Amino acid sequence: MLHTPSGGAGSGTAARDSGLMSIGTVLNALREEFPEVTISKIRFLEAEGLIEPQRTPSGYRKFSPGDLERLGHVLRMQRDHYLPLKVIREHLDAMERGEAVPLPLVGRQRTGDDVLEVQEGPTVARVGRSELLAAADIGEAELEEWESYGLLVPLADGTYDAEAVTVASLVAELGRFGIEPRHLRVMKAAADREAGLVEQVVAPLKRHRNPQTRALAEARTKELAALTMKLHAALVKTALGVRLP
């Protein structure tokens, strides 16, 4: 049973009158548990296929209690387990089909070579080298080649950030279209520049002595990262001159 943020399904006039809520009502309900959430974040999760709110004839979004419940679960899995959105979507879809599914392995504590460590402070999900190879269905030689081009970079202890699983899977998928790792260096360089811009914006917040302000810096970083990725995708689509989903 998914947990709904308190104040959710019954909040606001729209909820009381029809069971449907405006995006503002949903935002207020979510902020009780997720104070950093924004309207842009909700729209981004919709664009990524995590929720599908109804639309009025004039185009306004209307969210059901189920949409609110699903949003709360998505935000909770991001916050507590740092799972990629694709993994979260597949997990929730399986749950809604009535399947008994465990929490995905990426984001859980484990032991041995496939260790996932949780450090003090913000949770940091890490995957072991053998787990990365298995998840992306690649061999050691391929991983070493990708590392040589800077597409994947192990941490100091030899493990990888959990997002490396997504990166490796996408590099492998592009390879099936003839796009080689050396071709992707330009994308890595662009990503590094975008990350540098985000870091520049949030740096004053990170240096603040107030713990709440530093926590805001982490939330702001996530929001800016989501927006830059969305902009990057839109610019690529525009450059190609084609309509893509």
CSV table of C-alpha atoms in Angstrom, one decimal:
chain,number,residue,atom,x,y,z
A,1,MET,CA,0.0,0.0,0.0
A,2,LEU,CA,1.5,3.3,-1.0
A,3,HIS,CA,1.8,6.0,1.6
A,4,THR,CA,0.0,9.3,0.8
A,5,PRO,CA,1.5,12.5,2.2
A,6,SER,CA,-0.7,13.7,5.0
A,7,GLY,CA,-3.2,16.3,3.8
A,8,GLY,CA,-3.2,14.8,0.3
A,9,ALA,CA,-6.3,13.3,-1.1
A,10,GLY,CA,-8.7,15.4,1.0
A,11,SER,CA,-6.9,18.8,0.6
A,12,GLY,CA,-8.4,21.7,-1.3
A,13,THR,CA,-11.7,22.6,-2.8
A,14,ALA,CA,-11.1,20.6,-5.9
A,15,ALA,CA,-10.5,17.4,-3.9
A,16,ARG,CA,-13.6,17.9,-1.9
A,17,ASP,CA,-15.8,18.7,-4.8
A,18,SER,CA,-14.7,16.1,-7.5
A,19,GLY,CA,-11.9,14.1,-6.1
A,20,LEU,CA,-9.5,15.9,-8.5
A,21,MET,CA,-6.9,18.5,-7.5
A,22,SER,CA,-5.1,21.3,-9.2
A,23,ILE,CA,-1.4,21.3,-9.4
A,24,GLY,CA,-1.3,23.9,-6.7
A,25,THR,CA,-3.3,21.8,-4.3
A,26,VAL,CA,-1.0,18.8,-5.0
A,27,LEU,CA,2.1,20.9,-4.4
A,28,ASN,CA,0.8,22.1,-1.0
A,29,ALA,CA,-0.1,18.5,0.0
A,30,LEU,CA,3.4,17.2,-1.0
A,31,ARG,CA,5.3,20.0,0.6
A,32,GLU,CA,4.3,18.8,4.1
A,33,GLU,CA,6.7,15.9,3.6
A,34,PHE,CA,8.8,17.2,0.7
A,35,PRO,CA,9.4,20.9,1.3
A,36,GLU,CA,11.8,21.2,-1.6
A,37,VAL,CA,9.3,20.1,-4.3
A,38,THR,CA,8.2,22.6,-6.9
A,39,ILE,CA,5.7,22.8,-9.7
A,40,SER,CA,8.5,22.4,-12.2
A,41,LYS,CA,9.4,19.1,-10.5
A,42,ILE,CA,5.9,17.8,-10.7
A,43,ARG,CA,5.7,18.8,-14.4
A,44,PHE,CA,9.1,17.1,-15.0
A,45,LEU,CA,7.9,13.8,-13.4
A,46,GLU,CA,4.8,14.0,-15.7
A,47,ALA,CA,7.1,14.5,-18.7
A,48,GLU,CA,9.1,11.5,-17.7
A,49,GLY,CA,6.0,9.3,-17.6
A,50,LEU,CA,5.8,8.9,-13.8
A,51,ILE,CA,2.3,10.3,-13.6
A,52,GLU,CA,-0.5,11.0,-16.1
A,53,PRO,CA,-2.9,13.6,-14.7
A,54,GLN,CA,-6.1,14.3,-16.5
A,55,ARG,CA,-6.6,17.5,-18.5
A,56,THR,CA,-9.5,19.8,-18.7
A,57,PRO,CA,-10.8,21.0,-22.1
A,58,SER,CA,-8.8,24.2,-21.5
A,59,GLY,CA,-5.6,22.2,-20.8
A,60,TYR,CA,-5.3,22.5,-17.0
A,61,ARG,CA,-3.9,19.5,-15.1
A,62,LYS,CA,-6.2,17.7,-12.7
A,63,PHE,CA,-4.7,15.2,-10.3
A,64,SER,CA,-6.5,12.2,-8.7
A,65,PRO,CA,-5.7,11.0,-5.2
A,66,GLY,CA,-3.9,8.1,-7.0
A,67,ASP,CA,-1.7,10.6,-8.8
A,68,LEU,CA,-0.9,12.2,-5.5
A,69,GLU,CA,-0.1,8.9,-3.9
A,70,ARG,CA,2.1,7.9,-6.8
A,71,LEU,CA,4.0,11.2,-6.7
A,72,GLY,CA,4.6,10.8,-3.0
A,73,HIS,CA,6.1,7.4,-3.6
A,74,VAL,CA,8.3,8.6,-6.4
A,75,LEU,CA,9.7,11.4,-4.3
A,76,ARG,CA,10.2,9.1,-1.4
A,77,MET,CA,12.1,6.5,-3.5
A,78,GLN,CA,14.3,9.3,-4.9
A,79,ARG,CA,15.0,10.8,-1.5
A,80,ASP,CA,15.6,7.6,0.5
A,81,HIS,CA,17.1,5.3,-2.2
A,82,TYR,CA,18.4,7.5,-5.0
A,83,LEU,CA,16.9,5.3,-7.6
A,84,PRO,CA,16.9,6.3,-11.3
A,85,LEU,CA,13.4,7.4,-12.5
A,86,LYS,CA,13.3,4.5,-15.0
A,87,VAL,CA,13.8,2.0,-12.2
A,88,ILE,CA,11.1,3.8,-10.1
A,89,ARG,CA,8.6,3.8,-12.9
A,90,GLU,CA,9.1,0.1,-13.6
A,91,HIS,CA,8.8,-0.7,-9.9
A,92,LEU,CA,5.6,1.3,-9.5
A,93,ASP,CA,4.0,-0.1,-12.7
A,94,ALA,CA,4.7,-3.6,-11.4
A,95,MET,CA,3.1,-2.8,-8.0
A,96,GLU,CA,0.0,-1.4,-9.7
A,97,ARG,CA,-0.4,-4.6,-11.7
A,98,GLY,CA,-0.6,-6.4,-8.4
A,99,GLU,CA,2.8,-8.0,-8.6
A,100,ALA,CA,4.7,-8.6,-5.4
A,101,VAL,CA,8.0,-6.9,-6.2
A,102,PRO,CA,10.9,-6.2,-3.8
A,103,LEU,CA,12.6,-2.8,-3.8
A,104,PRO,CA,15.1,-2.8,-6.6
A,105,LEU,CA,18.7,-3.7,-5.6
A,106,VAL,CA,20.2,-0.4,-6.7
A,107,GLY,CA,19.7,1.8,-3.6
A,108,ARG,CA,19.7,-1.0,-1.0
A,109,GLN,CA,22.4,-1.9,1.4
A,110,ARG,CA,24.3,-5.1,0.6
A,111,THR,CA,27.6,-6.8,1.4
A,112,GLY,CA,30.5,-8.3,-0.5
A,113,ASP,CA,31.8,-7.2,-3.9
A,114,ASP,CA,28.4,-5.8,-4.9
A,115,VAL,CA,28.4,-3.5,-1.9
A,116,LEU,CA,26.2,-0.5,-1.6
A,117,GLU,CA,27.4,1.8,1.0
A,118,VAL,CA,25.4,4.4,2.9
A,119,GLN,CA,27.6,7.2,4.2
A,120,GLU,CA,26.9,9.7,6.9
A,121,GLY,CA,25.0,12.8,5.7
A,122,PRO,CA,23.0,12.5,2.4
A,123,THR,CA,22.5,8.9,1.3
A,124,VAL,CA,25.0,7.9,-1.4
A,125,ALA,CA,24.1,4.8,-3.4
A,126,ARG,CA,27.1,2.9,-4.7
A,127,VAL,CA,27.3,-0.2,-6.9
A,128,GLY,CA,30.2,-2.7,-7.1
A,129,ARG,CA,32.1,-3.3,-10.3
A,130,SER,CA,30.6,-6.8,-10.9
A,131,GLU,CA,27.1,-5.5,-10.3
A,132,LEU,CA,27.6,-2.8,-12.9
A,133,LEU,CA,28.9,-5.3,-15.4
A,134,ALA,CA,25.9,-7.6,-14.8
A,135,ALA,CA,23.3,-4.7,-14.9
A,136,ALA,CA,24.6,-3.3,-18.2
A,137,ASP,CA,25.3,-6.8,-19.6
A,138,ILE,CA,28.8,-5.8,-20.7
A,139,GLY,CA,32.3,-7.3,-20.3
A,140,GLU,CA,35.3,-6.1,-18.5
A,141,ALA,CA,37.0,-4.9,-21.7
A,142,GLU,CA,34.1,-2.7,-22.6
A,143,LEU,CA,34.0,-1.2,-19.2
A,144,GLU,CA,37.7,-0.4,-19.3
A,145,GLU,CA,37.3,1.2,-22.7
A,146,TRP,CA,34.4,3.4,-21.5
A,147,GLU,CA,36.5,4.4,-18.5
A,148,SER,CA,39.4,5.4,-20.7
A,149,TYR,CA,37.1,7.9,-22.4
A,150,GLY,CA,35.8,9.2,-19.1
A,151,LEU,CA,32.2,8.0,-19.6
A,152,LEU,CA,32.3,6.1,-16.4
A,153,VAL,CA,34.6,7.0,-13.5
A,154,PRO,CA,35.0,4.7,-10.4
A,155,LEU,CA,35.0,6.3,-7.0
A,156,ALA,CA,38.1,6.2,-4.8
A,157,ASP,CA,37.1,2.9,-3.3
A,158,GLY,CA,36.5,1.2,-6.7
A,159,THR,CA,32.7,1.3,-6.5
A,160,TYR,CA,30.5,3.5,-8.8
A,161,ASP,CA,27.7,5.9,-8.3
A,162,ALA,CA,24.3,4.1,-8.8
A,163,GLU,CA,23.6,6.3,-11.8
A,164,ALA,CA,26.6,4.5,-13.6
A,165,VAL,CA,24.2,1.7,-14.2
A,166,THR,CA,22.0,4.0,-16.3
A,167,VAL,CA,25.0,5.5,-18.1
A,168,ALA,CA,26.4,2.1,-19.0
A,169,SER,CA,23.1,0.8,-20.3
A,170,LEU,CA,22.7,3.8,-22.5
A,171,VAL,CA,26.2,3.6,-23.8
A,172,ALA,CA,25.6,0.0,-24.7
A,173,GLU,CA,22.3,0.8,-26.4
A,174,LEU,CA,23.9,3.5,-28.5
A,175,GLY,CA,26.6,1.1,-29.5
A,176,ARG,CA,24.0,-1.1,-31.2
A,177,PHE,CA,23.5,1.9,-33.6
A,178,GLY,CA,27.1,2.2,-34.4
A,179,ILE,CA,27.9,5.0,-32.0
A,180,GLU,CA,31.2,4.2,-30.4
A,181,PRO,CA,32.4,5.4,-27.0
A,182,ARG,CA,34.9,7.8,-28.6
A,183,HIS,CA,32.0,9.6,-30.2
A,184,LEU,CA,30.4,10.2,-26.8
A,185,ARG,CA,33.3,12.3,-25.4
A,186,VAL,CA,31.6,15.4,-26.6
A,187,MET,CA,28.4,14.5,-24.7
A,188,LYS,CA,30.5,13.9,-21.6
A,189,ALA,CA,32.2,17.3,-22.0
A,190,ALA,CA,28.9,19.0,-22.4
A,191,ALA,CA,27.5,17.2,-19.3
A,192,ASP,CA,30.6,18.3,-17.3
A,193,ARG,CA,30.0,22.0,-18.3
A,194,GLU,CA,26.4,21.8,-17.4
A,195,ALA,CA,27.2,20.3,-14.0
A,196,GLY,CA,29.8,23.1,-13.5
A,197,LEU,CA,27.1,25.7,-14.1
A,198,VAL,CA,24.8,24.1,-11.6
A,199,GLU,CA,27.6,23.9,-9.0
A,200,GLN,CA,28.3,27.6,-9.6
A,201,VAL,CA,24.7,28.5,-8.8
A,202,VAL,CA,24.4,26.5,-5.6
A,203,ALA,CA,27.9,27.0,-4.3
A,204,PRO,CA,26.9,30.0,-2.0
A,205,LEU,CA,24.2,27.8,-0.4
A,206,LYS,CA,26.6,24.9,0.1
A,207,ARG,CA,29.0,27.1,2.0
A,208,HIS,CA,26.3,28.4,4.4
A,209,ARG,CA,26.6,27.5,8.0
A,210,ASN,CA,22.9,26.8,8.4
A,211,PRO,CA,22.2,23.1,8.0
A,212,GLN,CA,18.8,23.9,6.5
A,213,THR,CA,20.4,26.1,3.9
A,214,ARG,CA,22.8,23.4,3.0
A,215,ALA,CA,19.9,21.0,2.6
A,216,LEU,CA,18.3,23.5,0.3
A,217,ALA,CA,21.4,23.4,-1.8
A,218,GLU,CA,21.0,19.7,-2.3
A,219,ALA,CA,17.4,20.1,-3.3
A,220,ARG,CA,18.2,23.0,-5.6
A,221,THR,CA,20.9,21.0,-7.2
A,222,LYS,CA,18.5,18.2,-8.1
A,223,GLU,CA,15.9,20.6,-9.4
A,224,LEU,CA,18.5,22.5,-11.6
A,225,ALA,CA,19.9,19.2,-12.9
A,226,ALA,CA,16.4,18.1,-13.9
A,227,LEU,CA,15.8,21.4,-15.7
A,228,THR,CA,19.2,21.3,-17.5
A,229,MET,CA,18.6,17.8,-18.7
A,230,LYS,CA,15.1,18.7,-20.0
A,231,LEU,CA,16.6,21.8,-21.8
A,232,HIS,CA,19.4,19.6,-23.3
A,233,ALA,CA,16.9,17.1,-24.6
A,234,ALA,CA,14.8,20.0,-26.2
A,235,LEU,CA,17.8,21.5,-27.8
A,236,VAL,CA,18.8,18.2,-29.4
A,237,LYS,CA,15.3,17.7,-30.7
A,238,THR,CA,15.4,21.2,-32.2
A,239,ALA,CA,18.8,20.7,-33.7
A,240,LEU,CA,17.6,17.4,-35.4
A,241,GLY,CA,14.5,19.2,-36.7
A,242,VAL,CA,12.3,16.2,-35.9
A,243,ARG,CA,9.5,15.6,-33.5
A,244,LEU,CA,10.5,13.0,-30.8
A,245,PRO,CA,8.5,11.7,-27.9
